[in-house]
Tab-separated table of C-alpha atoms in Angstrom:
chain	number	residue	atom	x	y	z
A	1	MET	CA	88.957	104.909	105.286
A	2	THR	CA	88.066	105.171	101.614
A	3	HIS	CA	90.441	104.104	98.881
A	4	VAL	CA	91.241	106.885	96.422
A	5	GLN	CA	92.227	105.573	92.995
A	6	ARG	CA	95.049	107.430	91.338
A	7	PRO	CA	95.122	107.757	87.564
A	8	ALA	CA	97.366	105.310	85.724
A	9	LEU	CA	99.987	107.958	84.933
A	10	VAL	CA	100.337	108.923	88.605
A	11	ASN	CA	100.731	105.255	89.510
A	12	ALA	CA	103.301	104.688	86.775
A	13	ALA	CA	105.293	107.799	87.753
A	14	LEU	CA	105.255	106.716	91.419
A	15	ASP	CA	106.338	103.170	90.497
A	16	ILE	CA	109.282	104.511	88.508
A	17	ALA	CA	110.239	106.966	91.264
A	18	ALA	CA	110.067	104.114	93.818
A	19	ARG	CA	112.976	102.516	91.921
A	20	GLY	CA	114.974	105.658	92.743
A	21	TRP	CA	114.753	106.932	89.169
A	22	PRO	CA	113.998	110.660	88.922
A	23	VAL	CA	110.956	111.523	86.805
A	24	PHE	CA	109.670	114.742	85.262
A	25	PRO	CA	106.435	115.604	83.440
A	26	LEU	CA	106.202	115.584	79.653
A	27	ARG	CA	103.547	117.453	77.698
A	28	PRO	CA	100.503	115.224	77.146
A	29	GLY	CA	100.894	113.290	73.911
A	30	ASP	CA	104.443	114.584	73.408
A	31	LYS	CA	108.070	113.968	74.397
A	32	LEU	CA	108.808	117.572	75.428
A	33	PRO	CA	109.150	118.568	79.102
A	34	ALA	CA	106.039	120.195	80.568
A	35	LEU	CA	108.180	122.482	82.735
A	36	HIS	CA	108.760	126.192	82.278
A	37	GLY	CA	111.777	127.364	80.299
A	38	ALA	CA	114.369	129.920	81.375
A	39	ASP	CA	112.394	132.806	79.822
A	40	ALA	CA	109.259	131.977	81.843
A	41	CYS	CA	111.027	131.027	85.089
A	42	PRO	CA	109.219	132.496	88.132
A	43	ARG	CA	112.420	132.318	90.231
A	44	SER	CA	110.417	130.721	93.045
A	45	GLY	CA	109.894	127.211	94.417
A	46	PRO	CA	112.628	124.911	93.123
A	47	CYS	CA	113.975	127.798	90.992
A	48	ALA	CA	114.272	130.273	93.891
A	49	ASP	CA	118.077	130.305	93.592
A	50	GLY	CA	118.032	130.383	89.777
A	51	HIS	CA	116.365	128.553	86.909
A	52	LEU	CA	116.603	124.761	87.016
A	53	LYS	CA	116.273	122.703	83.845
A	54	TRP	CA	114.168	119.533	83.557
A	55	GLU	CA	117.036	117.198	84.435
A	56	GLN	CA	117.754	119.171	87.618
A	57	ARG	CA	114.051	119.312	88.542
A	58	ALA	CA	113.403	115.599	88.017
A	59	THR	CA	112.534	113.882	91.272
A	60	ALA	CA	111.959	110.532	92.910
A	61	ASP	CA	110.175	112.198	95.871
A	62	PRO	CA	106.705	110.602	95.989
A	63	ALA	CA	105.008	113.737	97.363
A	64	ARG	CA	106.366	115.896	94.528
A	65	VAL	CA	105.541	113.238	91.936
A	66	ARG	CA	101.986	112.931	93.264
A	67	ARG	CA	101.454	116.728	93.235
A	68	CYS	CA	102.764	117.057	89.711
A	69	TRP	CA	100.817	114.233	88.066
A	70	GLN	CA	97.612	115.134	89.869
A	71	ALA	CA	97.852	118.550	88.177
A	72	GLY	CA	97.464	117.075	84.682
A	73	PRO	CA	97.671	114.025	82.418
A	74	PHE	CA	101.390	114.356	81.815
A	75	ASN	CA	103.439	111.732	80.062
A	76	ILE	CA	106.423	110.485	82.077
A	77	GLY	CA	110.033	111.383	81.418
A	78	VAL	CA	112.870	109.623	83.223
A	79	ALA	CA	116.100	111.560	83.835
A	80	THR	CA	118.440	108.762	82.826
A	81	GLY	CA	121.673	110.640	83.623
A	82	PRO	CA	120.800	111.393	87.253
A	83	GLY	CA	119.135	107.961	87.467
A	84	LYS	CA	122.388	106.308	86.318
A	85	LEU	CA	120.539	104.511	83.539
A	86	VAL	CA	121.118	103.472	79.960
A	87	VAL	CA	117.991	103.045	77.855
A	88	VAL	CA	117.982	101.080	74.620
A	89	ASP	CA	115.215	102.303	72.301
A	90	LEU	CA	113.924	99.539	70.057
A	91	ASP	CA	111.787	101.221	67.413
A	92	VAL	CA	109.355	99.683	64.982
A	93	PRO	CA	109.010	100.924	61.385
A	94	LYS	CA	107.243	104.275	61.061
A	95	GLY	CA	106.153	103.509	57.498
A	96	ALA	CA	106.330	100.945	54.713
A	97	ASP	CA	109.746	102.193	53.547
A	98	ASP	CA	111.225	102.277	57.055
A	99	ARG	CA	112.848	98.848	57.091
A	100	PRO	CA	116.360	97.604	57.861
A	101	LYS	CA	118.621	97.356	54.837
A	102	GLY	CA	121.531	95.186	53.683
A	103	GLN	CA	122.670	92.381	55.962
A	104	TRP	CA	119.901	93.088	58.474
A	105	ALA	CA	117.139	92.706	55.899
A	106	ASP	CA	118.859	89.593	54.544
A	107	ALA	CA	118.803	88.130	58.068
A	108	GLY	CA	115.032	88.686	58.332
A	109	VAL	CA	115.311	91.652	60.719
A	110	THR	CA	112.212	93.832	60.423
A	111	ASP	CA	112.442	96.206	63.386
A	112	GLY	CA	114.411	97.306	66.468
A	113	PRO	CA	113.434	94.335	68.644
A	114	ASP	CA	114.545	91.961	65.855
A	115	ALA	CA	117.841	93.846	65.447
A	116	PHE	CA	118.567	93.726	69.181
A	117	ALA	CA	117.780	90.007	69.343
A	118	ALA	CA	120.086	89.435	66.340
A	119	LEU	CA	122.890	91.411	68.038
A	120	CYS	CA	122.469	89.367	71.212
A	121	GLU	CA	122.698	86.164	69.184
A	122	LEU	CA	125.671	87.436	67.147
A	123	HIS	CA	127.596	88.121	70.376
A	124	ALA	CA	126.437	84.921	72.125
A	125	GLN	CA	124.563	86.906	74.776
A	126	PRO	CA	121.117	86.103	76.158
A	127	TYR	CA	118.305	88.507	75.345
A	128	PRO	CA	117.825	90.519	78.593
A	129	ALA	CA	114.174	89.602	79.112
A	130	ASP	CA	114.384	90.339	82.849
A	131	THR	CA	115.272	94.043	82.539
A	132	PHE	CA	112.728	96.821	83.163
A	133	THR	CA	110.904	97.267	79.846
A	134	VAL	CA	108.337	99.820	78.715
A	135	ARG	CA	106.237	99.577	75.569
A	136	THR	CA	106.270	102.838	73.620
A	137	THR	CA	103.273	104.575	72.066
A	138	ARG	CA	104.273	103.466	68.564
A	139	GLY	CA	104.728	99.811	69.557
A	140	GLY	CA	108.467	99.705	70.196
A	141	TYR	CA	110.218	99.124	73.510
A	142	HIS	CA	112.562	100.912	75.901
A	143	LEU	CA	114.894	98.572	77.795
A	144	TYR	CA	116.355	100.077	80.987
A	145	PHE	CA	119.791	99.098	82.292
A	146	THR	CA	122.046	100.329	85.093
A	147	ALA	CA	124.801	102.421	83.545
A	148	PRO	CA	128.339	101.130	84.041
A	149	PRO	CA	130.271	103.187	86.614
A	150	GLY	CA	132.363	105.990	85.164
A	151	ALA	CA	131.091	105.560	81.615
A	152	PRO	CA	130.325	108.936	79.989
A	153	LEU	CA	127.147	107.835	78.188
A	154	ARG	CA	124.937	110.532	76.667
A	155	ASN	CA	121.743	110.693	74.654
A	156	THR	CA	122.181	109.532	71.055
A	157	ALA	CA	118.626	110.225	69.840
A	158	GLY	CA	118.604	110.974	66.148
A	159	LYS	CA	122.123	109.648	65.591
């Protein structure tokens, strides 16, 4: 029996799905879903009973994940709502002028990881070094946590 190596993105998507977290494909080099929109919906396959959006089509089924990521070099999106997850996005500066201001700058905070560490210290909490962590393309981090039961947490990107 020969060993077939899967590309890194397939492996990563399968590893995430193995945690029970539903994944969906993102356009290569982008953060946008690589799934058809309502206007282009074929009304077949998973959409046979009506168009399904990316969050509804996200899956942890290894066979579906494998088929999808073998079709192209997609980035990986995680459906955090269905996965019952909270993700803390710790960005790094995007330019020379993108630095914390006021009390944060005075405290020596230079980026998102610094700010999060300072918040942990301020509230006498340990930095959660043992949580699932992903390094982002720009050098920041995403920290994944189990969402508290019953908490209506939603995406706050851009806020």
